[in-house]
Amino acid sequence: MLNLTMEGLHNRDGYEKAGISLPEYDAAEVAAYTAENPVWVHFGAGNIFRGFIAVLQQTLLDKGLQKSGIIAAETFDFDIVDKIYRPFDNLALLVGLKPDGGMVNSVVASIAGAYCADRKRPEEFAKLTAAFEHPGLQMVSFTITEKGYALTDMNGALLPVVSADMEKGPDEAVHAMGVVASLLWKRYQAGAYKLALVSMDNCSHNGEKLRSSVLTIVKEWEKRGFVPAEFTAYLSDEEKVSFPWSMIDKITPRPSESVEACLSGLGVADMAPVVTSRNTYIAPFVNAEIPQYLVIEDKFPNGRPQLELAGVYMTDRDTVNNTERMKVTTCLNPLHTALAVYGCMLGYTKIADEMDDKELKLLIEKIGYDEGMPVVVDPKILSPRAFIKEVIEERLPNPFIPDMPQRIATDTGLKVPIRFGETMKAYLASDTLKITDLVYIPLAIAGWLRYLMGRYDNGEVMEISPDPTAAGVQEALKTVEFGNPASYTGQLKGVLSNTALFAVDLCQAGLSERIETMFCEMIAGKGAVRDTLKKYLYR
C-alpha cells in the first residue's frame, strides 16, 4: 500500500507506478527550514488552500526558486488540522479531474506546518506567533470565506465574540480577525517588520475587507489603551503593511466517493473522508477541476515569492478589481448561485447534471451573456467572453467534478449583493441601460426567495443550506403558504428594500413587483418553479 506520510514518500517507485507524481524536493528538509525561516503563513486550511494555493509554492520549490514552504493556520475548524493534517504529516493528495474522466494525481508537500490558531493550544499558538515575529515573513494569506471577515451581523450590530475581543484586548482575542490583529501586534513589538496580508477569498474587494476588519479592532484596542497609536499608524501605512486585493477561481468541491475508490484501487491507504465537528466534509485528498486563476495586486513591502512563475497574474489594483468584477459579478459566481438555488428546488445533487437541464443552462446563459456582459469591465489580461464560455461549456458541465448545488447554496444571502447587486448597480448608473429591463437576475432572486420556503418543486419539504440571512427572510415569509399565492400580500416588501441584502433598494429600483410576481408564480403548487422558468425563458 502507498502511505501518504513523510515516510511513505520514500516509496517513489510505488507512487510512480500508481501514476502519482511526487515533489522534486526533500519535503522533510523544507519543513525543517521553514520552521526557522518562515516566509508565508496562510489562514484557512481547507480544500482551496491545499488544492491550489499550496501548489503554487510547491511549483516554486520544485523549480528551486524557494527553500521555505507554507505554514497553515486554522481559526475555525480545528478538526481539519487534527484529523487531516497531522495523521498525514501535512501532506495532501491532489486529484485534478479532467472533463474526459482522466485524473492528474500529485502529492502536495509544501505545507511545512499546520497549527490551530487557538489560545487553548499554547504550544501551537506560540509557533504561530514566532512566525509572525520573524523579520523574514513576507506574506500572510487567507481563505477563510467572506464571513470570516465579518464583525457585525446583517443588522450592523457587533458580533458578541468581536465585542468581547475589543473589550478584552489582544491577549485574549479569539475571533479570526482579532487573532490576526493580535499576531500583528506581536510583529510590531518584535520590530515593526513589513508584511503583506493577502485575502484570497472569493469576495469583492477582499483586501479592503481584511484591512477594514483588522483596523476596526485595532482602533478599538487603541481607544481602550491596549495598544499605542503608533501600532495603528503602522497598520495604516501600506508601505509597511499592505493589504493587496486578489481574484481567485478554482472549483474544489467536497471529496468524491468515486475518487476515493479510485485512489484506493491505486493502492493509496486511508483515503476515507471525515466529517468534522463543524460539519466540514474533508479528506486526505482534494479533488478539483484543472482550470485555475489567481490575480494579485503586486504590493509586497517585504518582498514575495516569485508567484508569477507559478502561473499567478501579478498586476495593479485596477486590473485585479476588473478581473474580480468580471468573475464574481458576471461570468461565474452569479451563474453558480442561480444554478444552486434552482438545482436544489428541482432535486439535483450535482452541478454538472444541472447543465444537462435545458432550462437551467439557458437561465445562466441569459444571466451571463444577456444581462451581465453589457456591464462587464474587460480586465485585458483575460477575455470575459472566453472566460464565460469556458465556464458554461467546459467547467460547469464537467461530470467528474462532484460539486453540489447544496454546497454552493450555502450563505447565498451574503453573496447576493455582490453576485447580482453589482450588476444592478451598474444598470442604475448607466445612461443607456435600464434596470427595469432586467428579467433573469430578478428571476434568480425570486428563485432564492422561493428556495428559502424550504420546499422542493414537487412540494415536499427540503432542507436549506446554512445561511445567516435565512432566518430574517423566513420570518417575513412565515404567513405565506405553499400552493396559495393569494396568501402573499406584500410580506417581502421589507426584504426587497434591504440594501444590505441586495446592494440596491429593489423597491425604489422598480424591480420589486417583478420579483414578487415571479415568487408568487413559483409558490402556486407542484411544478410551479419549472413552469415559471419556462414562462420567462421562452417568452
Coordinates of C-alpha atoms in Angstrom, one line a residue:
M1 CA 0.0 0.0 0.0
L2 CA 1.0 3.6 -0.5
N3 CA 1.0 5.7 2.6
L4 CA 0.5 9.5 2.5
T5 CA 3.2 10.3 5.0
M6 CA 6.8 11.6 5.0
E7 CA 8.0 8.0 5.4
G8 CA 5.7 6.8 2.7
L9 CA 7.2 9.2 0.2
H10 CA 10.3 7.1 0.2
N11 CA 8.4 4.6 -1.9
R12 CA 8.9 6.6 -5.0
D13 CA 8.6 3.6 -7.3
G14 CA 5.2 2.7 -5.9
Y15 CA 3.9 6.2 -6.4
E16 CA 5.3 6.3 -9.9
K17 CA 3.7 3.0 -10.8
A18 CA 0.4 4.4 -9.5
G19 CA 0.7 7.5 -11.7
I20 CA 1.0 9.9 -8.7
S21 CA 3.8 12.5 -9.0
L22 CA 5.9 13.4 -6.0
P23 CA 7.6 16.7 -5.2
E24 CA 11.1 17.2 -6.6
Y25 CA 12.4 18.4 -3.3
D26 CA 13.0 16.9 0.2
A27 CA 9.8 17.7 2.0
A28 CA 11.2 17.0 5.4
E29 CA 14.1 19.3 4.7
V30 CA 11.8 22.1 3.6
A31 CA 9.7 21.6 6.7
A32 CA 12.7 22.0 8.9
Y33 CA 13.9 25.0 7.0
T34 CA 10.5 26.7 7.2
A35 CA 10.3 26.4 11.0
E36 CA 13.4 28.6 11.2
N37 CA 12.8 30.7 8.2
P38 CA 9.1 31.3 7.6
V39 CA 8.2 33.2 4.5
W40 CA 4.5 32.5 4.1
V41 CA 1.6 31.9 6.6
H42 CA -1.8 31.0 5.4
F43 CA -5.1 31.2 7.3
G44 CA -7.8 28.7 6.2
A45 CA -6.6 25.1 5.9
G46 CA -9.4 23.8 3.6
N47 CA -9.5 22.5 0.1
I48 CA -8.9 25.6 -1.9
F49 CA -5.7 26.1 0.0
R50 CA -4.4 22.5 -0.3
G51 CA -5.6 22.1 -3.9
F52 CA -4.4 25.5 -5.3
I53 CA -2.5 27.9 -3.1
A54 CA -0.1 25.3 -1.6
V55 CA 0.6 24.1 -5.1
L56 CA 1.9 27.5 -6.1
Q57 CA 4.7 27.2 -3.5
Q58 CA 5.2 23.6 -4.4
T59 CA 5.8 24.7 -8.0
L60 CA 8.4 27.2 -6.9
L61 CA 10.0 24.6 -4.6
D62 CA 10.2 22.1 -7.5
K63 CA 12.0 24.8 -9.6
G64 CA 14.5 25.6 -6.8
L65 CA 13.1 29.1 -6.5
Q66 CA 12.1 28.7 -2.9
K67 CA 13.5 27.0 0.2
S68 CA 10.6 27.6 2.6
G69 CA 7.2 26.1 2.5
I70 CA 3.9 27.5 3.8
I71 CA 2.7 27.4 7.4
A72 CA -1.1 26.7 7.6
A73 CA -3.2 28.2 10.4
E74 CA -6.8 27.3 11.1
T75 CA -9.1 29.6 13.1
F76 CA -12.5 27.8 12.7
D77 CA -12.4 24.1 12.4
F78 CA -9.6 22.6 14.4
D79 CA -10.6 19.0 13.4
I80 CA -9.1 19.7 10.0
V81 CA -5.7 20.0 11.5
D82 CA -6.1 17.1 13.9
K83 CA -7.7 14.6 11.6
I84 CA -6.5 15.6 8.1
Y85 CA -3.1 17.3 8.5
R86 CA -1.4 15.6 11.5
P87 CA -2.1 11.9 10.5
F88 CA -0.7 12.6 7.1
D89 CA 2.3 14.7 8.0
N90 CA 0.7 17.8 6.5
L91 CA 0.7 16.2 3.0
A92 CA -2.2 16.3 0.6
L93 CA -3.0 14.3 -2.5
L94 CA -4.3 16.5 -5.3
V95 CA -6.6 14.9 -7.9
G96 CA -7.1 17.1 -10.9
L97 CA -10.3 16.0 -12.7
K98 CA -10.4 16.3 -16.5
P99 CA -13.8 16.6 -18.4
D100 CA -13.0 13.3 -20.1
G101 CA -12.7 11.5 -16.8
G102 CA -8.9 11.5 -16.7
M103 CA -7.1 12.3 -13.4
V104 CA -3.9 14.1 -12.8
N105 CA -2.6 13.0 -9.3
S106 CA 0.1 14.6 -7.3
V107 CA 1.3 14.8 -3.7
V108 CA 1.5 18.3 -2.3
A109 CA 4.2 18.6 0.3
S110 CA 4.7 22.4 0.5
I111 CA 2.7 22.7 3.7
A112 CA 5.6 22.8 6.2
G113 CA 3.5 23.2 9.4
A114 CA -0.1 23.3 10.4
Y115 CA -1.4 25.0 13.6
C116 CA -4.7 25.7 15.3
A117 CA -4.9 29.4 16.0
D118 CA -6.3 28.6 19.3
R119 CA -5.1 30.1 22.6
K120 CA -6.2 27.0 24.4
R121 CA -3.3 25.2 22.5
P122 CA -0.4 27.4 23.7
E123 CA 2.3 25.4 22.0
E124 CA 0.8 25.7 18.6
F125 CA -0.1 29.4 19.2
A126 CA 3.4 30.1 20.3
K127 CA 4.8 28.6 17.0
L128 CA 2.4 30.8 15.0
T129 CA 3.4 33.8 17.0
A130 CA 7.1 33.1 16.4
A131 CA 6.4 33.0 12.6
F132 CA 4.8 36.5 12.8
E133 CA 7.7 37.8 14.8
H134 CA 10.3 36.6 12.3
P135 CA 11.6 39.5 10.1
G136 CA 11.7 37.3 7.0
L137 CA 8.0 36.6 6.9
Q138 CA 6.8 38.2 3.7
M139 CA 3.1 37.4 3.3
V140 CA 0.1 36.2 5.2
S141 CA -2.7 34.9 3.0
F142 CA -6.3 34.0 3.7
T143 CA -9.1 31.7 2.5
I144 CA -11.5 31.9 5.5
T145 CA -14.6 32.7 3.4
E146 CA -16.2 36.1 3.3
K147 CA -18.0 35.6 6.7
G148 CA -14.6 35.2 8.3
Y149 CA -14.0 38.9 8.0
A150 CA -17.4 39.9 9.3
L151 CA -17.5 41.8 12.5
T152 CA -21.2 42.5 12.5
D153 CA -24.5 40.8 11.9
M154 CA -26.8 41.6 9.0
N155 CA -28.3 44.4 11.1
G156 CA -25.0 46.1 11.7
A157 CA -24.6 45.0 15.3
L158 CA -21.2 43.8 16.5
L159 CA -21.0 40.1 16.9
P160 CA -20.7 39.1 20.6
V161 CA -17.3 37.5 20.0
V162 CA -16.0 40.6 18.3
S163 CA -17.3 42.8 21.1
A164 CA -15.6 40.6 23.6
D165 CA -12.3 40.8 21.7
M166 CA -12.4 44.5 21.6
E167 CA -13.1 44.7 25.4
K168 CA -10.5 42.1 26.5
G169 CA -7.7 43.2 24.2
P170 CA -5.1 41.3 22.0
D171 CA -4.0 38.8 24.6
E172 CA -7.4 37.2 24.7
A173 CA -8.7 37.6 21.1
V174 CA -10.5 34.6 19.6
H175 CA -12.3 35.8 16.5
A176 CA -10.3 35.3 13.3
M177 CA -9.8 39.0 12.8
G178 CA -8.9 39.5 16.4
V179 CA -6.4 36.7 16.4
V180 CA -4.7 38.2 13.2
A181 CA -4.7 41.7 14.8
S182 CA -3.1 40.2 17.9
L183 CA -0.4 38.5 15.9
L184 CA 0.3 41.7 14.0
W185 CA 0.7 43.4 17.4
K186 CA 3.4 40.8 18.2
R187 CA 5.1 41.5 14.9
Y188 CA 5.1 45.2 15.6
Q189 CA 6.6 44.7 19.1
A190 CA 9.3 42.4 17.6
G191 CA 10.5 45.2 15.3
A192 CA 7.6 46.6 13.3
Y193 CA 8.7 44.5 10.3
K194 CA 7.0 44.9 7.0
L195 CA 4.4 42.5 5.7
A196 CA 1.7 41.8 3.1
L197 CA -1.7 40.5 4.2
V198 CA -3.4 38.9 1.1
S199 CA -7.0 37.9 1.2
M200 CA -7.5 35.2 -1.5
D201 CA -11.2 34.8 -0.6
N202 CA -13.9 34.8 -3.3
C203 CA -15.4 38.2 -2.5
S204 CA -15.3 41.7 -3.9
H205 CA -12.5 44.0 -2.7
N206 CA -11.3 41.3 -0.4
G207 CA -8.2 43.2 0.6
E208 CA -10.2 46.1 1.7
K209 CA -12.5 43.9 3.8
L210 CA -9.5 42.4 5.5
R211 CA -7.9 45.8 6.2
S212 CA -11.1 47.3 7.5
S213 CA -11.8 44.4 9.9
V214 CA -8.3 44.4 11.3
L215 CA -8.1 48.2 11.7
T216 CA -11.6 48.3 13.2
I217 CA -10.5 46.0 16.0
V218 CA -7.1 47.7 16.5
K219 CA -8.6 51.2 16.7
E220 CA -10.9 49.9 19.5
W221 CA -7.9 48.5 21.3
E222 CA -6.2 51.8 21.0
K223 CA -9.2 53.6 22.5
R224 CA -9.1 51.2 25.4
G225 CA -5.3 51.6 25.9
F226 CA -4.3 48.1 24.9
V227 CA -2.1 49.3 22.0
P228 CA -0.4 52.6 21.2
A229 CA -1.4 54.9 18.3
E230 CA 1.9 54.1 16.7
F231 CA 0.7 50.5 16.1
T232 CA -2.4 51.7 14.4
A233 CA -0.3 54.0 12.2
Y234 CA 2.0 51.1 11.3
L235 CA -1.0 49.0 10.1
S236 CA -2.4 52.0 8.3
D237 CA 0.8 52.6 6.3
E238 CA 0.7 50.4 3.2
E239 CA 4.4 50.9 2.7
K240 CA 4.8 48.9 5.9
V241 CA 1.8 46.6 6.0
S242 CA -0.2 46.2 2.7
F243 CA -3.5 44.5 2.0
P244 CA -3.3 43.6 -1.7
W245 CA -6.5 42.7 -3.5
S246 CA -6.9 39.5 -5.4
M247 CA -9.2 37.4 -7.5
I248 CA -9.2 33.6 -7.2
D249 CA -11.0 31.0 -9.2
K250 CA -10.9 27.2 -8.9
I251 CA -13.6 24.8 -8.1
T252 CA -12.6 22.5 -5.2
P253 CA -15.7 20.6 -4.2
R254 CA -16.2 18.2 -1.3
P255 CA -14.3 14.9 -1.7
S256 CA -15.9 12.4 -4.1
E257 CA -16.6 8.8 -3.2
S258 CA -15.6 7.7 -6.7
V259 CA -12.3 9.5 -6.4
E260 CA -11.7 7.8 -3.0
A261 CA -12.5 4.4 -4.6
C262 CA -10.1 5.1 -7.5
L263 CA -7.3 6.1 -5.1
S264 CA -7.9 3.0 -3.0
G265 CA -7.7 1.0 -6.3
L266 CA -4.3 2.5 -7.0
G267 CA -3.2 1.3 -3.6
V268 CA -3.3 4.5 -1.6
A269 CA -4.2 3.8 2.0
D270 CA -6.5 5.6 4.4
M271 CA -8.2 8.0 1.9
A272 CA -11.7 8.0 3.6
P273 CA -13.2 11.4 4.2
V274 CA -14.1 12.6 7.6
V275 CA -16.9 14.9 8.8
T276 CA -15.6 17.3 11.4
S277 CA -17.4 18.6 14.5
R278 CA -18.0 21.8 12.5
N279 CA -19.6 19.7 9.7
T280 CA -16.7 20.1 7.3
Y281 CA -16.6 17.2 4.8
I282 CA -12.9 16.8 4.1
A283 CA -10.5 14.0 3.1
P284 CA -6.7 13.5 2.8
F285 CA -7.2 14.1 -0.9
V286 CA -8.5 17.1 -2.7
N287 CA -10.5 16.6 -6.0
A288 CA -10.6 19.7 -8.1
E289 CA -11.0 21.0 -11.6
I290 CA -8.0 21.7 -13.8
P291 CA -8.6 25.4 -14.7
Q292 CA -7.5 27.9 -12.1
Y293 CA -6.9 31.6 -11.9
L294 CA -5.3 33.8 -9.4
V295 CA -4.7 37.5 -9.9
I296 CA -2.9 39.5 -7.1
E297 CA -2.2 43.2 -6.7
D298 CA 1.6 43.3 -6.7
K299 CA 2.2 45.2 -3.4
F300 CA 4.5 43.4 -1.0
P301 CA 6.6 45.7 1.2
N302 CA 8.8 42.8 2.5
G303 CA 9.3 41.0 -0.8
R304 CA 7.4 37.9 -2.0
P305 CA 7.8 34.5 -3.7
Q306 CA 8.0 34.7 -7.5
L307 CA 4.4 33.8 -7.8
E308 CA 4.2 34.8 -11.5
L309 CA 6.5 31.8 -12.2
A310 CA 3.8 29.6 -10.8
G311 CA 1.1 31.0 -13.0
V312 CA -0.2 33.8 -10.9
Y313 CA -1.1 37.1 -12.6
M314 CA 0.8 39.8 -10.6
T315 CA -0.6 43.2 -11.6
D316 CA -2.1 46.5 -10.3
R317 CA -5.2 47.0 -8.2
D318 CA -7.4 48.3 -11.0
T319 CA -6.7 45.1 -13.0
V320 CA -7.4 42.9 -10.0
N321 CA -10.7 44.8 -9.4
N322 CA -11.7 44.5 -13.0
T323 CA -10.9 40.8 -13.1
E324 CA -12.7 40.1 -9.9
R325 CA -15.8 42.1 -11.0
M326 CA -15.7 40.1 -14.3
K327 CA -15.8 36.8 -12.5
V328 CA -17.7 37.5 -9.3
T329 CA -20.4 39.8 -10.7
T330 CA -20.8 38.5 -14.2
C331 CA -19.0 35.5 -15.6
L332 CA -19.1 32.7 -12.9
N333 CA -20.4 33.4 -9.5
P334 CA -23.9 34.7 -10.4
L335 CA -24.3 31.7 -12.6
H336 CA -23.2 29.3 -9.8
T337 CA -25.7 30.9 -7.4
A338 CA -28.6 30.7 -9.8
L339 CA -27.8 27.1 -10.6
A340 CA -27.6 26.3 -6.8
V341 CA -30.9 27.6 -5.7
Y342 CA -32.9 26.3 -8.7
G343 CA -31.0 23.0 -8.7
C344 CA -31.9 22.4 -5.0
M345 CA -35.5 23.0 -5.7
L346 CA -35.6 20.8 -8.7
G347 CA -33.9 17.9 -6.8
Y348 CA -30.5 18.0 -8.4
T349 CA -27.4 16.9 -6.3
K350 CA -24.7 17.7 -8.9
I351 CA -24.0 20.9 -10.7
A352 CA -22.9 19.0 -13.8
D353 CA -26.3 17.3 -14.1
E354 CA -27.9 20.7 -14.0
M355 CA -26.0 21.7 -17.1
D356 CA -27.9 18.9 -19.0
D357 CA -31.2 20.7 -18.0
K358 CA -32.0 23.0 -20.9
E359 CA -33.9 25.5 -18.8
L360 CA -31.2 25.9 -16.2
K361 CA -28.5 26.1 -18.8
L362 CA -30.5 28.7 -20.7
L363 CA -31.1 30.7 -17.5
I364 CA -27.4 31.1 -16.7
E365 CA -26.6 31.9 -20.4
K366 CA -29.1 34.7 -20.2
I367 CA -27.8 36.0 -16.9
G368 CA -24.3 35.9 -18.1
Y369 CA -24.4 36.8 -21.8
D370 CA -27.5 38.9 -22.0
E371 CA -27.6 40.8 -18.7
G372 CA -24.1 40.6 -17.3
M373 CA -22.0 41.1 -20.4
P374 CA -23.3 44.6 -21.2
V375 CA -21.8 45.9 -17.9
V376 CA -18.7 43.7 -17.6
V377 CA -15.4 45.5 -17.4
D378 CA -12.7 43.9 -19.6
P379 CA -9.6 43.3 -17.4
K380 CA -7.5 42.9 -20.5
I381 CA -5.4 40.0 -19.0
L382 CA -8.4 37.7 -19.5
S383 CA -11.2 37.8 -22.1
P384 CA -14.6 38.0 -20.4
R385 CA -16.4 36.2 -23.3
A386 CA -13.8 33.5 -23.4
F387 CA -14.0 33.1 -19.6
I388 CA -17.7 32.7 -19.5
K389 CA -17.7 30.4 -22.5
E390 CA -15.2 28.1 -20.7
V391 CA -17.4 28.2 -17.6
I392 CA -20.6 27.3 -19.4
E393 CA -19.2 24.8 -21.9
E394 CA -16.3 23.1 -20.1
R395 CA -16.2 23.8 -16.4
L396 CA -19.7 23.6 -15.0
P397 CA -20.7 20.6 -17.3
N398 CA -17.6 18.6 -16.1
P399 CA -19.3 15.4 -14.9
F400 CA -16.3 14.4 -12.9
I401 CA -16.4 17.5 -10.6
P402 CA -18.7 16.3 -7.8
D403 CA -19.9 19.7 -6.9
M404 CA -23.3 20.0 -5.3
P405 CA -25.9 22.8 -5.5
Q406 CA -26.5 22.3 -1.8
R407 CA -22.8 23.4 -1.1
I408 CA -23.0 26.3 -3.5
A409 CA -26.3 27.5 -1.9
T410 CA -24.5 28.0 1.5
D411 CA -24.6 31.6 2.6
T412 CA -26.4 32.7 -0.5
G413 CA -27.8 35.8 1.3
L414 CA -24.2 37.0 1.9
K415 CA -23.4 36.5 -1.8
V416 CA -26.4 38.1 -3.5
P417 CA -25.4 41.8 -3.0
I418 CA -22.1 41.1 -4.9
R419 CA -23.2 38.4 -7.4
F420 CA -26.3 40.2 -8.5
G421 CA -26.3 43.6 -6.7
E422 CA -23.2 44.9 -8.5
T423 CA -24.7 44.3 -11.9
M424 CA -28.0 46.0 -10.8
K425 CA -26.0 49.0 -9.6
A426 CA -24.2 49.2 -12.9
Y427 CA -27.5 49.3 -14.7
L428 CA -28.7 52.1 -12.4
A429 CA -25.6 54.1 -13.1
S430 CA -25.8 53.6 -16.9
D431 CA -27.0 56.3 -19.3
T432 CA -28.0 53.7 -21.8
L433 CA -29.3 50.7 -19.9
K434 CA -32.4 50.4 -17.8
I435 CA -32.5 48.3 -14.7
T436 CA -36.2 47.6 -15.3
D437 CA -35.2 45.7 -18.5
L438 CA -33.6 43.0 -16.3
V439 CA -35.6 39.8 -16.2
Y440 CA -33.2 36.9 -15.5
I441 CA -31.4 38.4 -12.5
P442 CA -34.8 39.1 -10.9
L443 CA -35.7 35.5 -11.7
A444 CA -32.6 34.3 -9.9
I445 CA -33.5 36.5 -6.8
A446 CA -37.1 35.3 -6.9
G447 CA -35.8 31.7 -7.0
W448 CA -33.7 32.3 -3.9
L449 CA -36.7 33.7 -2.0
R450 CA -38.8 30.7 -3.1
Y451 CA -35.9 28.3 -2.1
L452 CA -36.0 29.8 1.4
M453 CA -39.5 28.4 1.8
G454 CA -37.8 25.0 2.2
R455 CA -39.8 23.0 -0.4
Y456 CA -38.8 21.2 -3.5
D457 CA -40.7 22.0 -6.7
N458 CA -42.8 18.8 -6.0
G459 CA -43.9 20.3 -2.8
E460 CA -42.0 18.1 -0.4
V461 CA -40.1 19.6 2.5
M462 CA -36.5 20.5 1.6
E463 CA -33.6 21.2 3.9
I464 CA -31.9 24.5 3.1
S465 CA -28.2 25.1 3.3
P466 CA -26.8 27.2 6.2
D467 CA -27.2 30.9 5.7
P468 CA -27.1 33.6 8.4
T469 CA -29.6 35.7 6.4
A470 CA -32.2 33.0 6.0
A471 CA -34.0 33.4 9.3
G472 CA -34.8 37.0 8.7
V473 CA -36.3 36.3 5.2
Q474 CA -38.1 33.2 6.5
E475 CA -39.7 35.3 9.3
A476 CA -41.1 37.6 6.6
L477 CA -42.4 34.6 4.7
K478 CA -44.0 32.8 7.7
T479 CA -47.6 33.6 6.7
V480 CA -47.0 32.8 3.0
E481 CA -48.4 29.3 2.2
F482 CA -47.1 27.0 -0.5
G483 CA -49.8 26.3 -3.0
N484 CA -51.7 29.5 -2.1
P485 CA -50.3 32.6 -4.0
A486 CA -53.2 34.6 -2.5
S487 CA -51.5 34.3 0.9
Y488 CA -48.8 36.6 -0.3
T489 CA -49.9 40.2 0.5
G490 CA -46.6 42.0 0.3
Q491 CA -44.7 40.3 3.0
L492 CA -41.4 40.6 1.1
K493 CA -41.5 44.4 0.7
G494 CA -39.3 45.0 3.6
V495 CA -36.8 42.3 2.5
L496 CA -36.7 43.7 -1.1
S497 CA -35.9 47.2 0.1
N498 CA -33.0 45.9 2.3
T499 CA -29.8 47.2 0.6
A500 CA -27.7 45.0 2.9
L501 CA -29.2 42.0 1.1
F502 CA -29.3 43.2 -2.5
A503 CA -26.9 46.2 -2.6
V504 CA -29.8 48.3 -4.0
D505 CA -33.3 49.1 -2.8
L506 CA -35.3 46.9 -5.2
C507 CA -38.5 48.7 -4.5
Q508 CA -37.0 52.1 -5.4
A509 CA -35.2 50.5 -8.4
G510 CA -38.5 49.3 -9.8
L511 CA -37.8 45.6 -9.7
S512 CA -39.7 44.5 -6.6
E513 CA -43.1 44.0 -8.3
R514 CA -41.5 41.8 -10.9
I515 CA -39.7 39.7 -8.3
E516 CA -42.9 39.4 -6.2
T517 CA -44.8 38.3 -9.3
M518 CA -42.2 35.6 -10.1
F519 CA -42.2 34.5 -6.5
C520 CA -46.0 34.1 -6.4
E521 CA -45.9 32.2 -9.6
M522 CA -43.4 29.8 -8.1
I523 CA -45.4 29.0 -5.0
A524 CA -48.6 28.2 -7.0
G525 CA -48.1 24.5 -6.4
K526 CA -46.2 21.4 -7.6
G527 CA -44.2 22.1 -10.7
A528 CA -44.6 25.8 -10.5
V529 CA -40.9 26.5 -10.3
R530 CA -40.3 24.7 -13.6
D531 CA -43.3 26.4 -15.2
T532 CA -42.1 29.8 -14.1
L533 CA -38.7 29.2 -15.6
K534 CA -40.2 28.2 -18.9
K535 CA -42.5 31.2 -18.9
Y536 CA -39.7 33.7 -18.7
L537 CA -37.0 31.9 -20.6
Y538 CA -39.1 31.3 -23.7
R539 CA -41.1 34.5 -23.7

